[in-house]
């Protein structure tokens, strides 16, 4: 068994308390939730919708930075560019919120989920629920073509004694004796986020909880403004493992927030998740992440225009999924790939951008290498944990000296230690393409992708094997590039 010593991130003020749930604290366990009235954002039930093509940091069709080449499909975003995008989104927003009952989000007096998250987050800040003021943290863009962002966040560093975490097992059983999100106080919750029964999204100021709720809560140790947690079906006590329904919920959250500055991240066990209770993290950042600027190329495309690609210029080998005519198909394909990575015990991170239209799947081995003593002491001394946001380009520095001296070369060296080797990444690439093929074939057969759910049949491939496209019925997936 391989372990590393790490100080667990404190995401809740109740995390360090050793109190039993249901003690009258208004927790999120069954005793305090079922039958209670809580705010609810019920997003529209829209199966197999066609997402809008959006303006973003790079063109969706393989844009990004590539050294020595500025292609016609490449575009760049500055801080001012992003603000103009957000202002265009805000032009239809209204700050009003009805005092009771439901708000129909698509009426003229539209309810803005983005504004609701930020206003509620700021209320929690005023109530003193955060461990530090993240808005006071210094940040800078590191000089270089990819524009990595460094933040000095000394408050995120804890002097608590390090805990041993097992890093050689991605799938682990839920342990109720350890901290989990049922122990979070309701004062840290923002609202429930669940699929509704209507064709329009609606917000309810107080709706009775009848079954396991999916909740949005603050992260009391924020990385940046509006840092929140999405915990699907909190009472089901699902361990930190990906499934299609939960991924689709995260994609719908990104779509409903409708702001390119809002990104969602996921860390598996072994990839710096320290709480074994299913959750996603998200926050707002008014700058492009380096991974969004990176060049990428298509690897396979389905008849529904869902794409699988890979980054071509980035320190961490990364797969890309992009939605076509069906957000559900991308969720099905990406979740199937994640389930296979979990079965194969390959830790990974996921980064959701473009309002849910695109996601990056990032297999990694940093913690394993750390446990084996293969990471240099120089990198370990920085105490930078390369989880999803760090890998994507937002480097949280805990020491002034690292922040002041950060360069793109130093950042590249840190992130290179995360990446799989070529042989390992060949296996991941094959898994992703086969997952896309399975989801596309399911849709072609009229099952709408529902038959995949991470349980698609995968052959046991040798490293470097490639999918036989001729064997895929109906030609639903076509290779976008030939591999030697």
Coordinates of C-alpha atoms in Angstrom, one line a residue:
X1 CA 0.0 0.0 0.0
X2 CA 1.4 3.4 -1.0
X3 CA 0.6 6.5 1.0
X4 CA 1.7 10.1 1.2
X5 CA 1.4 12.5 4.1
X6 CA -0.7 15.6 3.3
X7 CA -2.6 18.1 5.3
X8 CA -6.3 17.7 4.3
X9 CA -7.9 20.8 2.8
X10 CA -10.4 22.3 5.2
X11 CA -13.5 22.9 3.1
X12 CA -16.0 23.2 6.0
X13 CA -15.8 24.8 9.4
X14 CA -17.3 21.6 10.9
X15 CA -14.5 19.5 9.3
X16 CA -12.3 19.7 12.4
X17 CA -15.1 19.1 14.9
X18 CA -15.6 15.5 16.1
X19 CA -19.4 15.8 16.7
X20 CA -21.9 13.2 15.7
X21 CA -24.3 14.2 13.0
X22 CA -27.9 14.9 14.0
X23 CA -27.0 16.8 17.2
X24 CA -29.2 19.7 16.5
X25 CA -26.6 21.6 14.5
X26 CA -28.8 21.9 11.4
X27 CA -26.4 19.6 9.5
X28 CA -26.9 18.1 6.1
X29 CA -27.6 14.6 7.3
X30 CA -30.9 12.8 7.1
X31 CA -32.0 14.0 10.5
X32 CA -31.8 17.7 9.6
X33 CA -32.7 17.7 5.9
X34 CA -35.6 15.4 5.1
X35 CA -38.8 17.4 5.5
X36 CA -36.9 20.7 5.9
X37 CA -37.5 23.6 3.6
X38 CA -34.5 24.7 1.6
X39 CA -33.8 27.0 -1.4
X40 CA -34.0 25.0 -4.7
X41 CA -32.8 25.7 -8.2
X42 CA -34.6 23.2 -10.4
X43 CA -32.9 23.2 -13.8
X44 CA -35.0 22.5 -16.9
X45 CA -35.5 18.9 -18.0
X46 CA -34.2 19.1 -21.5
X47 CA -32.9 15.7 -22.8
X48 CA -30.5 15.7 -25.8
X49 CA -30.5 19.5 -26.2
X50 CA -28.2 21.1 -28.7
X51 CA -25.9 23.5 -26.8
X52 CA -25.2 26.9 -28.4
X53 CA -21.9 27.5 -29.9
X54 CA -20.3 30.2 -27.7
X55 CA -17.7 32.8 -27.7
X56 CA -14.9 31.7 -25.5
X57 CA -11.1 32.1 -25.0
X58 CA -10.3 30.0 -28.0
X59 CA -12.2 28.7 -31.0
X60 CA -13.8 25.4 -30.1
X61 CA -12.5 23.7 -33.2
X62 CA -9.0 23.0 -32.0
X63 CA -7.9 26.6 -31.2
X64 CA -5.2 27.6 -28.8
X65 CA -1.6 28.6 -28.7
X66 CA 1.0 26.7 -30.6
X67 CA 4.7 27.9 -30.6
X68 CA 5.7 29.4 -33.9
X69 CA 2.2 29.2 -35.5
X70 CA -0.8 31.4 -35.3
X71 CA -3.6 29.5 -37.1
X72 CA -6.7 31.1 -38.5
X73 CA -8.8 29.3 -35.9
X74 CA -6.7 30.7 -33.0
X75 CA -8.1 33.5 -30.9
X76 CA -6.9 35.0 -27.6
X77 CA -8.8 36.5 -24.7
X78 CA -7.5 39.3 -22.4
X79 CA -9.1 40.4 -19.2
X80 CA -11.0 43.1 -21.1
X81 CA -12.2 40.5 -23.6
X82 CA -13.7 38.4 -20.9
X83 CA -15.4 41.4 -19.2
X84 CA -17.1 42.3 -22.5
X85 CA -18.4 38.7 -22.8
X86 CA -19.7 38.9 -19.2
X87 CA -21.3 42.3 -19.8
X88 CA -23.2 40.9 -22.8
X89 CA -24.5 38.1 -20.6
X90 CA -25.4 40.6 -17.9
X91 CA -27.5 42.8 -20.2
X92 CA -30.4 40.4 -19.9
X93 CA -30.0 39.8 -16.2
X94 CA -32.1 41.4 -13.5
X95 CA -31.2 41.6 -9.9
X96 CA -34.8 41.1 -8.8
X97 CA -36.0 37.9 -7.0
X98 CA -39.5 37.2 -6.0
X99 CA -40.1 37.1 -2.3
X100 CA -41.7 33.7 -2.4
X101 CA -42.7 30.7 -4.5
X102 CA -41.0 30.1 -7.8
X103 CA -39.2 32.4 -10.1
X104 CA -39.4 31.4 -13.8
X105 CA -35.9 32.0 -15.0
X106 CA -36.8 32.6 -18.6
X107 CA -39.3 35.4 -18.0
X108 CA -38.4 39.0 -18.7
X109 CA -37.5 39.6 -15.0
X110 CA -35.0 36.8 -15.4
X111 CA -33.4 35.2 -12.4
X112 CA -29.6 34.9 -12.8
X113 CA -28.0 31.8 -11.2
X114 CA -24.6 33.5 -11.6
X115 CA -25.7 36.5 -9.7
X116 CA -27.5 34.4 -7.1
X117 CA -24.3 32.3 -6.4
X118 CA -22.1 35.4 -6.1
X119 CA -24.5 37.3 -3.9
X120 CA -25.1 34.4 -1.6
X121 CA -21.4 33.7 -1.4
X122 CA -20.7 37.3 -0.5
X123 CA -23.4 37.0 2.3
X124 CA -21.5 34.1 3.7
X125 CA -18.3 36.1 3.5
X126 CA -20.0 38.9 5.5
X127 CA -21.1 36.3 8.1
X128 CA -17.4 35.4 8.7
X129 CA -17.7 31.8 7.4
X130 CA -14.4 31.8 5.5
X131 CA -11.1 31.0 7.0
X132 CA -9.4 33.9 5.2
X133 CA -10.2 36.7 2.7
X134 CA -9.3 35.2 -0.6
X135 CA -10.0 38.5 -2.4
X136 CA -7.0 40.0 -0.6
X137 CA -4.6 37.3 -2.0
X138 CA -2.0 38.5 -4.4
X139 CA -2.2 37.2 -8.0
X140 CA -0.2 37.6 -11.2
X141 CA 0.0 36.3 -14.7
X142 CA 3.4 34.5 -15.1
X143 CA 5.3 35.8 -18.1
X144 CA 5.1 33.3 -21.0
X145 CA 3.0 32.2 -24.0
X146 CA 0.5 30.1 -22.0
X147 CA -0.1 32.7 -19.3
X148 CA -0.1 30.6 -16.2
X149 CA -1.6 32.4 -13.2
X150 CA 0.1 32.4 -9.8
X151 CA -1.6 33.2 -6.5
X152 CA -0.1 33.7 -3.1
X153 CA -2.5 32.1 -0.7
X154 CA -0.7 31.7 2.6
X155 CA -4.1 31.3 4.4
X156 CA -4.8 28.0 2.6
X157 CA -1.7 26.5 4.2
X158 CA -2.6 24.8 7.5
X159 CA -0.4 24.0 10.4
X160 CA -2.5 21.0 11.2
X161 CA -0.6 17.7 11.4
X162 CA -0.3 15.9 8.0
X163 CA -2.5 12.8 7.5
X164 CA -1.7 9.7 5.6
X165 CA -3.6 9.3 2.4
X166 CA -3.6 6.1 0.3
X167 CA -2.7 7.0 -3.2
X168 CA -2.6 3.6 -5.0
X169 CA -6.4 3.0 -5.0
X170 CA -8.7 5.2 -6.9
X171 CA -11.9 3.4 -5.8
X172 CA -12.3 3.2 -2.0
X173 CA -15.4 2.6 0.1
X174 CA -17.2 5.4 1.8
X175 CA -16.2 5.7 5.5
X176 CA -18.8 7.5 7.6
X177 CA -16.4 7.9 10.5
X178 CA -14.4 10.3 8.5
X179 CA -15.4 13.8 7.5
X180 CA -18.0 13.9 4.8
X181 CA -20.5 16.5 3.6
X182 CA -23.4 15.3 5.7
X183 CA -21.5 16.9 8.6
X184 CA -21.5 20.3 6.9
X185 CA -23.8 22.9 8.6
X186 CA -26.7 24.3 6.7
X187 CA -25.3 27.8 7.2
X188 CA -22.6 26.9 4.7
X189 CA -25.1 25.7 2.1
X190 CA -26.2 28.0 -0.7
X191 CA -29.1 26.1 -2.2
X192 CA -30.1 22.7 -3.7
X193 CA -29.3 22.1 -7.4
X194 CA -31.5 19.4 -8.9
X195 CA -33.2 18.5 -12.2
X196 CA -36.8 19.9 -12.2
X197 CA -39.9 18.5 -13.8
X198 CA -40.6 21.5 -16.0
X199 CA -39.3 22.6 -19.4
X200 CA -38.1 25.8 -17.8
X201 CA -35.6 26.3 -15.0
X202 CA -37.1 27.7 -11.8
X203 CA -35.9 28.9 -8.4
X204 CA -37.8 28.2 -5.2
X205 CA -36.9 30.1 -2.1
X206 CA -38.2 27.3 0.1
X207 CA -39.0 23.8 -1.1
X208 CA -39.5 20.7 1.0
X209 CA -36.8 18.1 0.9
X210 CA -38.3 14.7 0.1
X211 CA -35.3 12.7 -0.9
X212 CA -31.5 12.9 -1.0
X213 CA -30.7 16.5 -2.1
X214 CA -27.9 17.7 -4.3
X215 CA -26.4 20.7 -2.7
X216 CA -24.3 23.7 -3.4
X217 CA -22.1 24.9 -0.5
X218 CA -19.3 27.3 0.0
X219 CA -15.7 26.1 0.3
X220 CA -14.4 27.8 3.5
X221 CA -10.8 27.6 2.1
X222 CA -11.5 29.3 -1.3
X223 CA -9.0 29.4 -4.1
X224 CA -10.7 32.4 -5.7
X225 CA -13.9 34.4 -5.7
X226 CA -17.1 32.4 -5.5
X227 CA -15.5 29.1 -4.7
X228 CA -18.3 26.6 -4.2
X229 CA -18.9 22.8 -3.9
X230 CA -21.4 20.7 -5.7
X231 CA -22.3 17.5 -3.8
X232 CA -24.7 15.2 -5.8
X233 CA -27.3 13.3 -3.7
X234 CA -25.5 14.1 -0.4
X235 CA -27.5 11.6 1.7
X236 CA -26.6 8.7 -0.6
X237 CA -23.0 9.0 0.7
X238 CA -21.4 8.2 -2.7
X239 CA -17.6 7.9 -2.5
X240 CA -15.5 10.0 -4.7
X241 CA -16.1 8.2 -8.0
X242 CA -17.4 9.5 -11.3
X243 CA -20.7 8.4 -12.8
X244 CA -22.7 9.7 -15.7
X245 CA -25.6 11.3 -13.8
X246 CA -23.3 13.3 -11.6
X247 CA -21.1 14.5 -14.5
X248 CA -24.2 15.6 -16.4
X249 CA -25.4 17.5 -13.3
X250 CA -22.0 19.3 -13.2
X251 CA -22.3 20.1 -17.0
X252 CA -25.8 21.5 -16.4
X253 CA -24.5 23.6 -13.6
X254 CA -21.9 25.2 -15.9
X255 CA -24.6 25.7 -18.6
X256 CA -27.1 27.3 -16.2
X257 CA -24.5 29.6 -14.6
X258 CA -23.8 30.7 -18.2
X259 CA -20.5 32.5 -17.6
X260 CA -17.2 31.5 -19.2
X261 CA -15.4 32.7 -16.1
X262 CA -17.1 29.9 -14.1
X263 CA -15.1 26.6 -14.3
X264 CA -15.8 23.3 -12.5
X265 CA -13.1 20.9 -11.4
X266 CA -13.0 17.3 -10.1
X267 CA -10.2 15.4 -8.4
X268 CA -10.3 11.6 -8.1
X269 CA -8.7 9.8 -5.2
X270 CA -5.0 9.5 -5.9
X271 CA -5.2 12.8 -7.7
X272 CA -5.4 15.0 -4.6
X273 CA -9.0 14.5 -3.5
X274 CA -8.8 14.4 0.3
X275 CA -12.5 13.8 1.0
X276 CA -14.0 10.5 -0.1
X277 CA -17.5 11.8 -0.7
X278 CA -18.6 12.7 -4.2
X279 CA -18.1 16.4 -5.0
X280 CA -17.1 18.9 -7.6
X281 CA -15.5 22.3 -7.0
X282 CA -16.0 25.5 -9.0
X283 CA -15.2 29.2 -8.8
X284 CA -15.0 32.4 -11.0
X285 CA -11.8 33.7 -12.5
X286 CA -11.8 36.5 -14.9
X287 CA -8.8 35.3 -16.8
X288 CA -8.2 32.4 -19.2
X289 CA -6.6 29.3 -17.7
X290 CA -3.4 28.1 -19.4
X291 CA -5.0 24.8 -20.4
X292 CA -7.7 26.8 -22.3
X293 CA -5.1 28.5 -24.3
X294 CA -3.2 25.3 -25.2
X295 CA -3.3 23.9 -28.7
X296 CA -5.2 20.7 -29.3
X297 CA -6.2 18.4 -32.2
X298 CA -9.2 16.2 -32.9
X299 CA -8.6 12.4 -32.5
X300 CA -12.2 11.1 -33.2
X301 CA -15.5 12.6 -34.1
X302 CA -19.0 11.0 -33.8
X303 CA -21.9 11.6 -36.1
X304 CA -23.4 13.8 -33.5
X305 CA -20.3 16.0 -33.7
X306 CA -19.1 15.1 -30.2
X307 CA -15.3 15.2 -30.4
X308 CA -12.4 13.6 -28.5
X309 CA -9.1 15.3 -28.9
X310 CA -5.7 15.7 -27.1
X311 CA -3.5 18.7 -26.2
X312 CA -0.5 19.1 -28.4
X313 CA 1.4 21.7 -26.4
X314 CA 1.1 21.4 -22.6
X315 CA 3.2 20.0 -19.8
X316 CA 0.6 17.4 -18.8
X317 CA -0.7 14.9 -21.4
X318 CA -4.5 15.6 -21.5
X319 CA -7.6 14.4 -23.4
X320 CA -10.3 16.8 -24.5
X321 CA -14.1 16.1 -24.9
X322 CA -16.2 18.6 -26.8
X323 CA -20.0 18.5 -27.0
X324 CA -21.7 18.4 -30.4
X325 CA -25.5 18.2 -30.8
X326 CA -25.9 16.5 -27.5
X327 CA -24.5 17.5 -24.1
X328 CA -25.8 14.1 -22.8
X329 CA -23.6 12.2 -25.3
X330 CA -20.5 14.0 -24.1
X331 CA -21.4 13.3 -20.5
X332 CA -22.0 9.6 -21.4
X333 CA -18.7 9.3 -23.3
X334 CA -16.6 11.2 -20.7
X335 CA -18.2 9.3 -17.8
X336 CA -17.6 6.0 -19.5
X337 CA -13.9 6.9 -19.9
X338 CA -13.7 8.0 -16.3
X339 CA -15.3 4.7 -15.1
X340 CA -12.7 2.7 -17.1
X341 CA -9.9 4.8 -15.6
X342 CA -11.3 4.1 -12.2
X343 CA -11.4 0.4 -12.9
X344 CA -7.9 0.5 -14.2
X345 CA -6.8 2.4 -11.1
X346 CA -5.6 5.4 -13.0
X347 CA -6.0 8.7 -11.0
X348 CA -7.4 11.6 -12.9
X349 CA -8.6 15.2 -12.8
X350 CA -11.4 16.8 -14.8
X351 CA -11.8 20.5 -15.8
X352 CA -15.1 21.7 -17.2
X353 CA -15.1 24.9 -19.3
X354 CA -17.0 26.8 -22.0
X355 CA -20.3 26.7 -20.0
X356 CA -20.2 22.9 -20.0
X357 CA -19.5 22.5 -23.7
X358 CA -15.9 21.2 -23.2
X359 CA -14.0 19.3 -20.6
X360 CA -10.4 18.2 -20.1
X361 CA -9.7 14.7 -18.8
X362 CA -6.2 14.7 -17.1
X363 CA -4.7 11.3 -16.0
X364 CA -1.9 11.8 -13.5
X365 CA 0.7 10.0 -11.4
X366 CA 2.2 12.8 -9.2
X367 CA 1.0 11.3 -5.8
X368 CA 2.2 7.9 -6.8
X369 CA 5.6 9.2 -7.8
X370 CA 5.7 11.2 -4.5
X371 CA 5.0 8.0 -2.5
X372 CA 7.8 6.3 -4.4
X373 CA 10.3 9.1 -3.7
X374 CA 10.5 10.1 -7.3
X375 CA 9.6 13.8 -6.9
X376 CA 12.5 16.2 -6.2
X377 CA 12.7 17.8 -2.8
X378 CA 12.7 21.2 -4.5
X379 CA 9.2 20.6 -5.8
X380 CA 8.0 19.0 -2.5
X381 CA 9.2 22.0 -0.5
X382 CA 6.9 24.3 -2.5
X383 CA 3.9 22.4 -0.9
X384 CA 2.0 23.0 -4.2
X385 CA -0.4 20.1 -4.7
X386 CA -1.0 19.7 -8.4
X387 CA -4.8 19.1 -8.3
X388 CA -7.2 20.1 -11.0
X389 CA -7.0 23.9 -10.8
X390 CA -3.2 23.9 -10.5
X391 CA -2.8 21.5 -13.4
X392 CA -5.2 23.7 -15.5
X393 CA -3.0 26.7 -14.9
X394 CA -3.9 28.4 -11.6
X395 CA -0.9 27.8 -9.3
X396 CA -1.7 28.3 -5.6
X397 CA 1.6 29.2 -3.9
X398 CA 1.9 28.9 -0.2
X399 CA 5.3 30.5 0.2
X400 CA 6.2 34.1 -0.7
X401 CA 9.5 33.0 -2.2
X402 CA 7.8 30.6 -4.7
X403 CA 5.3 33.3 -5.7
X404 CA 7.9 36.0 -6.3
X405 CA 10.2 33.7 -8.3
X406 CA 7.6 31.8 -10.3
X407 CA 8.4 31.5 -14.0
X408 CA 6.8 29.5 -16.8
X409 CA 9.8 27.2 -16.9
X410 CA 9.3 26.4 -13.1
X411 CA 5.6 25.9 -13.6
X412 CA 6.3 23.6 -16.6
X413 CA 8.8 21.6 -14.5
X414 CA 6.2 21.2 -11.7
X415 CA 3.4 20.1 -14.0
X416 CA 5.6 17.7 -16.1
X417 CA 6.0 15.6 -12.9
X418 CA 2.2 15.1 -13.0
X419 CA 2.0 13.6 -16.5
X420 CA 1.7 10.0 -17.7
X421 CA 4.4 8.7 -20.0
X422 CA 3.7 8.0 -23.6
X423 CA 2.8 4.4 -23.1
X424 CA 0.4 5.1 -20.3
X425 CA -1.2 7.9 -22.2
X426 CA -1.7 5.7 -25.3
X427 CA -3.9 3.5 -23.1
X428 CA -6.0 6.5 -21.9
X429 CA -6.4 7.7 -25.5
X430 CA -7.8 4.4 -26.5
X431 CA -10.2 4.3 -23.6
X432 CA -11.5 7.7 -24.5
X433 CA -12.1 6.9 -28.2
X434 CA -13.8 3.6 -27.4
X435 CA -16.0 5.5 -24.9
X436 CA -17.0 7.9 -27.6
X437 CA -17.7 5.1 -30.0
X438 CA -19.9 3.3 -27.4
X439 CA -21.9 6.4 -26.6
X440 CA -22.4 7.2 -30.3
X441 CA -23.5 3.7 -31.1
X442 CA -26.0 3.8 -28.3
X443 CA -27.6 6.9 -29.7
X444 CA -27.6 5.5 -33.2
X445 CA -29.5 2.5 -31.8
X446 CA -32.1 4.8 -30.3
X447 CA -31.1 4.5 -26.7
X448 CA -30.1 8.1 -26.3
X449 CA -26.8 7.1 -24.6
X450 CA -28.7 5.8 -21.6
X451 CA -27.3 2.4 -22.0
X452 CA -23.7 3.4 -21.5
X453 CA -23.5 5.0 -18.1
X454 CA -19.9 3.9 -17.7
X455 CA -20.6 0.3 -18.2
X456 CA -19.7 0.0 -21.9
X457 CA -17.9 -3.1 -23.0
X458 CA -14.1 -2.4 -23.4
X459 CA -11.6 -4.8 -24.8
X460 CA -8.4 -5.3 -22.8
X461 CA -6.0 -3.4 -25.0
X462 CA -2.2 -3.5 -24.9
X463 CA -0.6 -0.2 -24.5
X464 CA -0.7 1.8 -27.7
X465 CA -3.5 -0.3 -29.3
X466 CA -6.0 1.7 -31.4
X467 CA -9.7 1.4 -31.9
X468 CA -10.8 -0.5 -35.0
X469 CA -13.2 2.0 -36.5
X470 CA -14.4 -0.4 -39.1
X471 CA -15.8 -2.6 -36.4
X472 CA -18.0 0.2 -35.1
X473 CA -21.5 -0.4 -36.4
X474 CA -23.0 2.3 -38.6
X475 CA -19.7 4.2 -38.9
X476 CA -20.7 6.4 -36.0
X477 CA -17.2 7.4 -35.1
X478 CA -14.6 8.5 -37.6
X479 CA -10.9 8.9 -36.9
X480 CA -9.7 12.5 -37.2
X481 CA -6.0 11.7 -37.5
X482 CA -4.0 8.6 -38.3
X483 CA -1.5 7.3 -35.7
X484 CA 1.6 5.5 -36.6

